[in-house]
mmCIF file of C-alpha atoms in Angstrom:
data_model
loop_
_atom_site.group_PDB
_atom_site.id
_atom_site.type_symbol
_atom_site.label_atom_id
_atom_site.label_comp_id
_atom_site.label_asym_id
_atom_site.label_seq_id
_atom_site.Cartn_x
_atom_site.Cartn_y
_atom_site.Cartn_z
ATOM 1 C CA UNK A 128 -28.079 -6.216 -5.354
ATOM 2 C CA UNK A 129 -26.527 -9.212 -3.912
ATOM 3 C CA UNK A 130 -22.595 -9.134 -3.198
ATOM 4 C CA UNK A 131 -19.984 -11.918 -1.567
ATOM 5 C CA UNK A 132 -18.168 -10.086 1.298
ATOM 6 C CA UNK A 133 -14.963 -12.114 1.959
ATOM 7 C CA UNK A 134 -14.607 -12.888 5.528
ATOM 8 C CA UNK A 135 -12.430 -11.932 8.026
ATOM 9 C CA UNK A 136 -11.796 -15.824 8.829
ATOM 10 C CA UNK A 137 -8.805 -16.905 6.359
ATOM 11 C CA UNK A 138 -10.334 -20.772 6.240
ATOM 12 C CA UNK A 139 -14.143 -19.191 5.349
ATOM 13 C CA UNK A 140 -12.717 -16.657 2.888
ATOM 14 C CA UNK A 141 -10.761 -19.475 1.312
ATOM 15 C CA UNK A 142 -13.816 -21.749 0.806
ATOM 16 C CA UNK A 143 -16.087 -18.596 -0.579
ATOM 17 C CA UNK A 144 -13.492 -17.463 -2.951
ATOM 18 C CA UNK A 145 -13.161 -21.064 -4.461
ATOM 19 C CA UNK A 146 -16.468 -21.355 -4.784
ATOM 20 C CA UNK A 147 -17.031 -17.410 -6.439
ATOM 21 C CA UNK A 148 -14.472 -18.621 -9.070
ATOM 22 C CA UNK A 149 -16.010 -21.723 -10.257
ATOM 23 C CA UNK A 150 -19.690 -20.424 -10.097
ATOM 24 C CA UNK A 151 -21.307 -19.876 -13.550
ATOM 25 C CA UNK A 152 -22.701 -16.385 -12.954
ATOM 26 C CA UNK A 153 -21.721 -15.044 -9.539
ATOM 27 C CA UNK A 154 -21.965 -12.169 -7.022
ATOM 28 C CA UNK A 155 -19.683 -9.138 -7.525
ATOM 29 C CA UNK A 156 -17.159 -9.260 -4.352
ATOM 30 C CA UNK A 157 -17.798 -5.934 -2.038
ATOM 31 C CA UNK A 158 -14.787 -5.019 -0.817
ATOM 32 C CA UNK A 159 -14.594 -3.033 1.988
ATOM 33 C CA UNK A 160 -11.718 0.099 2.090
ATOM 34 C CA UNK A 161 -9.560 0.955 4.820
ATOM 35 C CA UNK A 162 -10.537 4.446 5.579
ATOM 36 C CA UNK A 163 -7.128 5.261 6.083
ATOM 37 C CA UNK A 164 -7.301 8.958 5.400
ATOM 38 C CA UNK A 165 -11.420 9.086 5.792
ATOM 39 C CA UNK A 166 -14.415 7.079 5.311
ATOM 40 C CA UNK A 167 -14.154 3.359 4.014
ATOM 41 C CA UNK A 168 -16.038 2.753 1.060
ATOM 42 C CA UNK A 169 -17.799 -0.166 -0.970
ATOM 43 C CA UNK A 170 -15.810 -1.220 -3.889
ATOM 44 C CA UNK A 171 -17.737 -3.751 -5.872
ATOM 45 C CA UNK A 172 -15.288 -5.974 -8.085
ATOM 46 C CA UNK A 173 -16.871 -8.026 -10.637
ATOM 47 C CA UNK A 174 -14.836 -11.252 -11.216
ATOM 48 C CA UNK A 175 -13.115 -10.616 -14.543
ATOM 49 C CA UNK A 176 -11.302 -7.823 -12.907
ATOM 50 C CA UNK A 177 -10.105 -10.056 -10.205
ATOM 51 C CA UNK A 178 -8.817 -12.552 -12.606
ATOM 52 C CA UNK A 179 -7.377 -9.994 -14.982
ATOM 53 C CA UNK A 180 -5.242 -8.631 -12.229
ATOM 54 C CA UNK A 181 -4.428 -12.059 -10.938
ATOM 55 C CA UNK A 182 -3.240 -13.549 -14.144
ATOM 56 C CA UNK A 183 -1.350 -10.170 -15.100
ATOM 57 C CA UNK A 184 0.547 -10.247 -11.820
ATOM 58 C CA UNK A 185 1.636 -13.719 -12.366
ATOM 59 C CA UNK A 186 2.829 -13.088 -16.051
ATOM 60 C CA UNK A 187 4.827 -10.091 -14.503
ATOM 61 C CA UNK A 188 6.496 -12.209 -12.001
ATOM 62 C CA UNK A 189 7.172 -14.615 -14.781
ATOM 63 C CA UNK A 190 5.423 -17.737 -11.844
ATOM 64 C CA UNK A 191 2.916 -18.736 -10.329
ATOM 65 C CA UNK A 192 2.599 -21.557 -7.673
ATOM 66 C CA UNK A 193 1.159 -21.070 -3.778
ATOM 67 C CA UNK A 194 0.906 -18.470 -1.921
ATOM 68 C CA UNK A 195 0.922 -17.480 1.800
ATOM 69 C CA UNK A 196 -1.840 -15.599 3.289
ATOM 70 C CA UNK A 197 -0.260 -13.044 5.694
ATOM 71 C CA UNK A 198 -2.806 -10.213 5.357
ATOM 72 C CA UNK A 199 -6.566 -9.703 5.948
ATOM 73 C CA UNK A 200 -8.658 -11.811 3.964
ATOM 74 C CA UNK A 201 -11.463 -9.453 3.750
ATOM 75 C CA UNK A 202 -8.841 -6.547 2.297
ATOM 76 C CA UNK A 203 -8.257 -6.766 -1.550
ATOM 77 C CA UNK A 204 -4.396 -7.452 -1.044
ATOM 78 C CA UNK A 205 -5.551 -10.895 1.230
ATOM 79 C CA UNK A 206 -8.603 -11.441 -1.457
ATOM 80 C CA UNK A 207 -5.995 -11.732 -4.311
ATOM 81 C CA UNK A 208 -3.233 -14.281 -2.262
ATOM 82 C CA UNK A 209 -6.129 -16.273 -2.428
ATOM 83 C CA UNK A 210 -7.668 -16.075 -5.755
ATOM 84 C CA UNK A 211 -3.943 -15.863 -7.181
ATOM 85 C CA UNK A 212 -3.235 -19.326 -5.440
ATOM 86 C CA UNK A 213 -6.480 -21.191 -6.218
ATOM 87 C CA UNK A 214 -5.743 -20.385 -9.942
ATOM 88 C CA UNK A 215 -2.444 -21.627 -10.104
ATOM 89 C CA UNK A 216 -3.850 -23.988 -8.575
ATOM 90 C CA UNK A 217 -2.803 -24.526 -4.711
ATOM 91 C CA UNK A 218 -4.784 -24.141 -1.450
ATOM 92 C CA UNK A 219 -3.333 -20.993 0.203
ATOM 93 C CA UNK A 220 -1.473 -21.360 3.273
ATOM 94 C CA UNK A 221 -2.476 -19.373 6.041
ATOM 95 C CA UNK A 222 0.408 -17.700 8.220
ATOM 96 C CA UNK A 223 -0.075 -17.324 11.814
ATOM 97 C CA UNK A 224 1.081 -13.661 12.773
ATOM 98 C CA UNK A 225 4.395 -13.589 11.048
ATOM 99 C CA UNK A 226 5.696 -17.092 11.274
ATOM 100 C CA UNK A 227 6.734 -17.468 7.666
ATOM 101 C CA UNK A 228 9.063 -20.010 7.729
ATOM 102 C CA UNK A 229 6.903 -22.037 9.484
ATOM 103 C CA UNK A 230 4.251 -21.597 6.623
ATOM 104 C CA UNK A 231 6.496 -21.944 3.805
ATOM 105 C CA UNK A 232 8.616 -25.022 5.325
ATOM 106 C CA UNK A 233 8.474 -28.097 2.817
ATOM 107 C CA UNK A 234 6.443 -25.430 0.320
ATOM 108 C CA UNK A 235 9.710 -25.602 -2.224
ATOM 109 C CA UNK A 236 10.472 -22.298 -4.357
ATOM 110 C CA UNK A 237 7.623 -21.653 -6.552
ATOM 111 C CA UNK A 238 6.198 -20.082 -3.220
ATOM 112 C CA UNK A 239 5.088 -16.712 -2.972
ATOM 113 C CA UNK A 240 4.057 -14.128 -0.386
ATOM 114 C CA UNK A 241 2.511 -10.742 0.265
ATOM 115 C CA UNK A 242 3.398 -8.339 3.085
ATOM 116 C CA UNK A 243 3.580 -4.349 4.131
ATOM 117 C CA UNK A 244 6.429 -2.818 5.053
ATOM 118 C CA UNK A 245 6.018 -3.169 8.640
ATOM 119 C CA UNK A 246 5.645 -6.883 8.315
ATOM 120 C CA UNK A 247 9.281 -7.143 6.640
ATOM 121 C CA UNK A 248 10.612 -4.497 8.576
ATOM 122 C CA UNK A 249 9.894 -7.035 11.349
ATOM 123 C CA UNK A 250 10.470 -9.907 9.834
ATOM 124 C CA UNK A 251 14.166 -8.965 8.876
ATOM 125 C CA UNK A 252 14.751 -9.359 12.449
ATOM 126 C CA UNK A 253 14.827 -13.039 12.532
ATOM 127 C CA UNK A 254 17.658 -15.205 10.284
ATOM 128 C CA UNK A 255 15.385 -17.998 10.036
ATOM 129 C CA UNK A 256 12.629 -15.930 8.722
ATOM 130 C CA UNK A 257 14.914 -14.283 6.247
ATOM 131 C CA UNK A 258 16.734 -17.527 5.115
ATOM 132 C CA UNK A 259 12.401 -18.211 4.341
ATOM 133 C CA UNK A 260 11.721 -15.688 2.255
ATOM 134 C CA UNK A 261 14.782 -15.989 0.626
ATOM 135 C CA UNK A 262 13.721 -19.680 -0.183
ATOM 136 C CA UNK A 263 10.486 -17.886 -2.164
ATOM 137 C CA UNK A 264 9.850 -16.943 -5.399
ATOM 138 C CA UNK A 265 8.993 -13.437 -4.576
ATOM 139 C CA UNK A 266 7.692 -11.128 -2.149
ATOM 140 C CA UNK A 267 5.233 -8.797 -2.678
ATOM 141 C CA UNK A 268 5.050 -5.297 -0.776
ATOM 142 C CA UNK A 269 2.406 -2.773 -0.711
ATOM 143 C CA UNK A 270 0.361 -0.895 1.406
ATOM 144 C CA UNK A 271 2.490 2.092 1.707
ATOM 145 C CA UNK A 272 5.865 3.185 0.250
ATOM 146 C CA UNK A 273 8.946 1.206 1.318
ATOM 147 C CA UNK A 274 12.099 2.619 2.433
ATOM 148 C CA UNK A 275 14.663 2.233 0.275
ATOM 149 C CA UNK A 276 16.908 1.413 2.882
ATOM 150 C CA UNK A 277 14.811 -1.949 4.033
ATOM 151 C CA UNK A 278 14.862 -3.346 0.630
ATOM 152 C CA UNK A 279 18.329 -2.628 -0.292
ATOM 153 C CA UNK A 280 18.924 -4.455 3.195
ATOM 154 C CA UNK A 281 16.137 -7.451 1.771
ATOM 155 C CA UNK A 282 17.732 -7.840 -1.436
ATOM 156 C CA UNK A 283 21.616 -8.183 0.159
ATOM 157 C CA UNK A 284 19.734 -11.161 2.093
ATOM 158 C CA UNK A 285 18.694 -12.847 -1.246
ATOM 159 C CA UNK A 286 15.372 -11.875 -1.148
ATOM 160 C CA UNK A 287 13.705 -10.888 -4.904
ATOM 161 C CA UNK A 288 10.921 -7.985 -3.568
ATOM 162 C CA UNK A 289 8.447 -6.286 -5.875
ATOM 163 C CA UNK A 290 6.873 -3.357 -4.463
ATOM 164 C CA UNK A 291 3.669 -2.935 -5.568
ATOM 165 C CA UNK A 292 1.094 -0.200 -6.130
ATOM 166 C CA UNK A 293 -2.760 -0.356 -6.653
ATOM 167 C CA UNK A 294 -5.813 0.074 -4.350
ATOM 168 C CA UNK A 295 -9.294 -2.018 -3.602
ATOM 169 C CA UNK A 296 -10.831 0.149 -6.612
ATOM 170 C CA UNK A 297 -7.902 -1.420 -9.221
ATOM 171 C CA UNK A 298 -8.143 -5.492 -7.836
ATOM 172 C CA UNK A 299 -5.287 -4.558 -5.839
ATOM 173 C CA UNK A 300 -1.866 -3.676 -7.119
ATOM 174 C CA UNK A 301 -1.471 -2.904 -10.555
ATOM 175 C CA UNK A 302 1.852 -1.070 -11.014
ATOM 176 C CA UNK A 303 4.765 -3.383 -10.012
ATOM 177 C CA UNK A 304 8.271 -1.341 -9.316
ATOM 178 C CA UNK A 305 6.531 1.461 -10.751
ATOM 179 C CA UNK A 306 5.325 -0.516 -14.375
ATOM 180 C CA UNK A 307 1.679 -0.922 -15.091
ATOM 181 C CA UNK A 308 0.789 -4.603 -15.519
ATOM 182 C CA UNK A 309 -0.164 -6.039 -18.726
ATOM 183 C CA UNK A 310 -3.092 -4.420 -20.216
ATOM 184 C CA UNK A 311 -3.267 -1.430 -17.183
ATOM 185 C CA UNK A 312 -2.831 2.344 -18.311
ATOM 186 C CA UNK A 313 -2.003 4.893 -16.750
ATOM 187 C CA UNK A 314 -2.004 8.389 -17.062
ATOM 188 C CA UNK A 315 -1.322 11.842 -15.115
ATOM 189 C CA UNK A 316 -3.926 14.958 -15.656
ATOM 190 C CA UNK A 317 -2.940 18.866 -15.400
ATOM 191 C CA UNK A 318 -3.102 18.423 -11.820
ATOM 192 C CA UNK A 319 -0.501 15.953 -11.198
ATOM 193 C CA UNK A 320 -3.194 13.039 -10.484
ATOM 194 C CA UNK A 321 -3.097 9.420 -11.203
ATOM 195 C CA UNK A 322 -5.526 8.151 -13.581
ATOM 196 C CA UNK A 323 -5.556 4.594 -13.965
ATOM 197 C CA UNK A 324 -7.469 2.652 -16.803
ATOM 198 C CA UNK A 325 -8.020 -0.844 -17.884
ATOM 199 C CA UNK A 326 -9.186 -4.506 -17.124
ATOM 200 C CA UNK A 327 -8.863 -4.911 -13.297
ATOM 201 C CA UNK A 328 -11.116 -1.186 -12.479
ATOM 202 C CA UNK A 329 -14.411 -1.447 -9.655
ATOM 203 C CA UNK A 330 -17.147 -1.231 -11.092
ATOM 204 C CA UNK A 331 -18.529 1.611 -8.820
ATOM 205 C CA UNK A 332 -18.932 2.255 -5.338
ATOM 206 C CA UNK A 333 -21.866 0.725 -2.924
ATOM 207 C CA UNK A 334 -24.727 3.130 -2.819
ATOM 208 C CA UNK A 335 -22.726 6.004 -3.537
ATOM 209 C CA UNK A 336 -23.816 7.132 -7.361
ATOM 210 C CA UNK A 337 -22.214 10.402 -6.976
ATOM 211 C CA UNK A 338 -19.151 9.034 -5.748
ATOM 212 C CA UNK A 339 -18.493 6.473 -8.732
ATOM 213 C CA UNK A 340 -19.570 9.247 -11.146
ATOM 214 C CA UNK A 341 -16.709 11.516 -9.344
ATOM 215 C CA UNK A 342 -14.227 8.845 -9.301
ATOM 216 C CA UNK A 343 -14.886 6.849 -12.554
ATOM 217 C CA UNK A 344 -14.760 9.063 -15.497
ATOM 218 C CA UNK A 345 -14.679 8.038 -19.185
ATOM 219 C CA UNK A 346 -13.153 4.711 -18.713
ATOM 220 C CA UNK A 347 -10.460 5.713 -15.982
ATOM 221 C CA UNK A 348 -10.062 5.830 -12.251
ATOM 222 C CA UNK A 349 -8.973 9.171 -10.840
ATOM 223 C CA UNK A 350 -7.364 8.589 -7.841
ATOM 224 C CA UNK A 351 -6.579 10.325 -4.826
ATOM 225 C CA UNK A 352 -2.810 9.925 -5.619
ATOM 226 C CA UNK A 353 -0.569 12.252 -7.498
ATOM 227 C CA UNK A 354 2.530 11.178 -9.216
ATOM 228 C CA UNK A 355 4.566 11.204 -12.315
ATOM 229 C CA UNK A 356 5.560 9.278 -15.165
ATOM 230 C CA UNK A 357 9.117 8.832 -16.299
ATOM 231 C CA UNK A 358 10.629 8.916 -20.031
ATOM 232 C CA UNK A 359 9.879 5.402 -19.715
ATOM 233 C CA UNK A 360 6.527 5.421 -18.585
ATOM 234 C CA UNK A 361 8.072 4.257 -15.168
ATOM 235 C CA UNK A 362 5.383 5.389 -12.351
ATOM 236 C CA UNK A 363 6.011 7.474 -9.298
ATOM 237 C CA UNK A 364 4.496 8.373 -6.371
ATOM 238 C CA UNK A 365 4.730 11.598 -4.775
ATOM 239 C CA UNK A 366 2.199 11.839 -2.712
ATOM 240 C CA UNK A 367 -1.569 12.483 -2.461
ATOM 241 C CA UNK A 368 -4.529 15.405 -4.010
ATOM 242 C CA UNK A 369 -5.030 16.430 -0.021
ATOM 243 C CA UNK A 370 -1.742 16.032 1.232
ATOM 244 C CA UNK A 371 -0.435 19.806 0.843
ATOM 245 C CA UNK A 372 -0.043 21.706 3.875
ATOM 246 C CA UNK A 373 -0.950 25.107 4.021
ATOM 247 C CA UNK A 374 1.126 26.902 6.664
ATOM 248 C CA UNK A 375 1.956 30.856 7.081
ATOM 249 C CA UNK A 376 1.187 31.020 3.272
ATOM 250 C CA UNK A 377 3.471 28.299 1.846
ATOM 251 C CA UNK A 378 2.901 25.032 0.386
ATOM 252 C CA UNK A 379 4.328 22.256 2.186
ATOM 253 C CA UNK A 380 4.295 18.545 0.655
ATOM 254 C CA UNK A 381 3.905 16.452 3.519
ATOM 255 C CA UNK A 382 4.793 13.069 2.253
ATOM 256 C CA UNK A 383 8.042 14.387 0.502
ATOM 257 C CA UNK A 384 9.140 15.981 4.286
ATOM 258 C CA UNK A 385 8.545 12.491 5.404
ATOM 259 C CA UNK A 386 10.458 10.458 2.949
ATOM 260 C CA UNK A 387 13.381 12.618 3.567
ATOM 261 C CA UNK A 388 12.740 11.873 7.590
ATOM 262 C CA UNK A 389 13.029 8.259 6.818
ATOM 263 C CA UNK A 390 16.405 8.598 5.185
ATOM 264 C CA UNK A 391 17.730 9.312 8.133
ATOM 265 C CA UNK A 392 20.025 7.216 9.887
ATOM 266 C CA UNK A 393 18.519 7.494 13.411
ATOM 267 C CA UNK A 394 15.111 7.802 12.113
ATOM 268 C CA UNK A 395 13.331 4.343 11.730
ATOM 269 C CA UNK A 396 9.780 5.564 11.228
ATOM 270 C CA UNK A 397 8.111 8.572 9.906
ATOM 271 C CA UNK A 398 5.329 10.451 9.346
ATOM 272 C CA UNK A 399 4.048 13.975 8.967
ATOM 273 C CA UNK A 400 0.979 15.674 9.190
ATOM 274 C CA UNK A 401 -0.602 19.368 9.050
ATOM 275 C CA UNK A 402 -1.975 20.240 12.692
ATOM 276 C CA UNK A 403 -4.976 23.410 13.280
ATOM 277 C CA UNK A 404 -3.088 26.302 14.403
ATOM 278 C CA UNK A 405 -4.378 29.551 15.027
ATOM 279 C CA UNK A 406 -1.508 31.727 14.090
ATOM 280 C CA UNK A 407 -0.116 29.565 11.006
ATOM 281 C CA UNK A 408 -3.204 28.167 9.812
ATOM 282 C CA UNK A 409 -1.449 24.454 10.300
ATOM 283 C CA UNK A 410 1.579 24.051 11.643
ATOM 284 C CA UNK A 411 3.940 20.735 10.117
ATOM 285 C CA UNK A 412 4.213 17.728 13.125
ATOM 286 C CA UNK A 413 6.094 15.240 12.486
ATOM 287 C CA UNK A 414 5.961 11.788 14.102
ATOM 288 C CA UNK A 415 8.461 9.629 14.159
ATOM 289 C CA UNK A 416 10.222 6.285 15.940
ATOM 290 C CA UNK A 417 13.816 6.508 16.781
ATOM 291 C CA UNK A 418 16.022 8.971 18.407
ATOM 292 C CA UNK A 419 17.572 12.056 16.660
ATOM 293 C CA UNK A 420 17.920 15.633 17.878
ATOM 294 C CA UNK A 421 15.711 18.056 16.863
ATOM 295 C CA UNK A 422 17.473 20.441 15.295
ATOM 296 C CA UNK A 423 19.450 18.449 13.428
ATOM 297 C CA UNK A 424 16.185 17.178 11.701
ATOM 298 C CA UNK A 425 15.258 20.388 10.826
ATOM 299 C CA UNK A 426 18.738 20.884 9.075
ATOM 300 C CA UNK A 427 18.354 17.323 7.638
ATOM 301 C CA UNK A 428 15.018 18.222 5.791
ATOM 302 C CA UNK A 429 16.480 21.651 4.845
ATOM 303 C CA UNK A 430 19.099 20.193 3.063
ATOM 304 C CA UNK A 431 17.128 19.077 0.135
ATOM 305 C CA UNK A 432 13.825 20.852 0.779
ATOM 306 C CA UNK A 433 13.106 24.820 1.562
ATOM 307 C CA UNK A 434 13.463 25.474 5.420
ATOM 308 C CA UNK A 435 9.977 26.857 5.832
ATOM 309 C CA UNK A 436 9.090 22.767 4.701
ATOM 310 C CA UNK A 437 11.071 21.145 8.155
ATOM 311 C CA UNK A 438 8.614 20.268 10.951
ATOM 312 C CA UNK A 439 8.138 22.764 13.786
ATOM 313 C CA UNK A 440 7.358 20.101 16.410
ATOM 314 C CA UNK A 441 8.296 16.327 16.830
ATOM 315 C CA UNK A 442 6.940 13.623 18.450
ATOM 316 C CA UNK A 443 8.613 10.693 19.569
ATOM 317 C CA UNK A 444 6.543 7.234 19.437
ATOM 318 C CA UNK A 445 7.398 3.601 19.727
ATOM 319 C CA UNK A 446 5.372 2.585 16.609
ATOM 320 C CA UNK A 447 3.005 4.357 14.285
ATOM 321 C CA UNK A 448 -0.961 3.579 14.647
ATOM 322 C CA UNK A 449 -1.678 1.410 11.976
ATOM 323 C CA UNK A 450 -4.942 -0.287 10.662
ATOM 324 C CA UNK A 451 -5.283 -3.822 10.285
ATOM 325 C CA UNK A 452 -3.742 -3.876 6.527
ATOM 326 C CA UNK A 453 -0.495 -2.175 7.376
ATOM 327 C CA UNK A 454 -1.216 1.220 6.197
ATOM 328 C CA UNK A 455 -0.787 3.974 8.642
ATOM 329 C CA UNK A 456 -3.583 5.143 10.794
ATOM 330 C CA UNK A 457 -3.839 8.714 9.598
ATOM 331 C CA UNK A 458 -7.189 9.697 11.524
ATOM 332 C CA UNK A 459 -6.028 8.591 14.594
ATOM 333 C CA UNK A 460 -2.567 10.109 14.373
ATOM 334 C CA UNK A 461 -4.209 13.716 13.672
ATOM 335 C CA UNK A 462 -6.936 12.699 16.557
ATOM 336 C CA UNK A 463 -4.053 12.231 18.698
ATOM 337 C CA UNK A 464 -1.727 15.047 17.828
#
């Protein structure tokens, strides 16, 4: 079977994705995952999921105009700047490493852009780059949770954010500040999992028939993700179907340990992992960028989680390993650790 693989060249995935969307009958896109927490796989998107998820986002944002690409173009996030941009209409504009207001000058307000966390973290460094995004329509975030903290600190600068959640098997994000888009379902089993159903699903994974059947069941996506779902059918995240630590007998959920890491004052970064350990099974290592005491930590996780739950070790780093869409590096942090 024949697929179009978007390129890692902005200007050639441009021209390939303008031409998939005005062809009669083509190609399903293969996208290729990130493999942030193990091997990538081949999502294959037919078109009318693409669309569906592009034409839901932009009733959700309530506009549509041009777009900046920022991210990968051969990662669903950078596949749908561009299909979201041809169909309203506009060339994309293609942002050299994270010069934004040099992409978006003379663009007017009907401009919008995607980034991760890291990128705005960064970004809200610079007053001319804020005063841009503040100029747009909206900004997009996804990839990865975002700190509270950062977008209160976007928002005081004027800047409307919509964090986003999805993955390359869902056309990219489908749940903006934690509401499905129009026509998406969602749905949480016995085990706490996200199921996700609707227009903008894969179609199935790239020679990997047992993987699709595992993955795609009766109409929805199980993910690897498990969550809740509010009175209000308001999704959210707590963390993922592998991401309980096991140590000296008691359940630890890393990426709640983490979240509360980030809430601290002195702590800019986070990010915690189980270890091997031959006495405890795994032993809880947290990683982190900043500069707080140790202990303290340990009291600061304690407060709001059981004790047995704070880290035994930290490490100190100036930046997290990261993959090339934003998300954090999670095989090479456990390599290194």
């Amino acid at each position: 079977m024949s697929f179009l693989r978007p390129s890692d060249e902005p200007a050639v995935a441009i021209r390939q994705l303008g031409q998939w969307l005005e062809a009669d009958d083509p190609a399903p896109l293969l996208i290729e995952t990130s493999g942030s927490t193990g091997k990538p796989k081949g999502v294959v998107l037919q078109r009318d999921a693409v669309v569906a998820s592009a034409e839901a986002s932009a009733r959700r944002l309530q506009g549509s105009g041009r777009w900046l690409l920022a991210l990968p173009s051969s990662y669903v996030a950078g596949v749908q700047v561009v299909v979201r941009s041809l169909l309203a209409g506009h060339a994309p504009v293609v942002v050299d490493g994270l010069a934004i207001a040099r992409a978006s000058a003379g663009q007017g307000t009907d401009t919008f852009v995607s980034l991760v966390p890291t990128q705005l973290h960064r970004i809200l460094d610079d007053p001319v780059q804020i005063a841009a995004l503040a100029g747009m329509h909206t900004v997009l975030v996804g990839g990865g949770g975002l700190d509270a903290r950062l977008r209160a600190r976007a928002e005081r600068e004027g800047i409307r954010v919509v964090v986003t959640y999805g993955s390359s098997e869902t056309a990219g994000g489908c749940v903006y500040d934690g509401r499905a888009l129009d026509g998406v379902q969602l749905a949480i089993d016995d085990t706490g999992r996200v199921r996700i159903g609707g227009p903008t699903l894969f179609s199935h994974y790239d020679a990997d028939p047992g993987l699709t059947a595992e993955c795609l069941v009766d109409g929805w996506f199980l993910t690897s993700d498990t969550g809740a779902l509010d009175e209000t059918g308001r999704l959210r995240i707590t963390g993922r179907i592998d991401d309980v630590v096991i140590s000296g007998g008691v359940k630890i959920a890393v990426p709640a340990v983490a979240e509360r890491l980030r809430a601290h004052p002195l702590v800019d970064d986070a990010e915690v992992v189980g270890v091997p350990d031959a006495e405890w099974g795994q032993r809880v290592v947290a990683v982190l960028v900043g500069t707080a005491p140790d202990p303290e930590l340990r009291d600061w996780v304690a407060t709001v989680h059981p004790r047995s739950w704070a880290p035994s070790r930290f490490v100190w780093v100036e930046e997290l390993p990261r993959l090339r869409n934003g998300k954090v590096d999670q095989q090479a942090l456990r390599a290194a650790l």
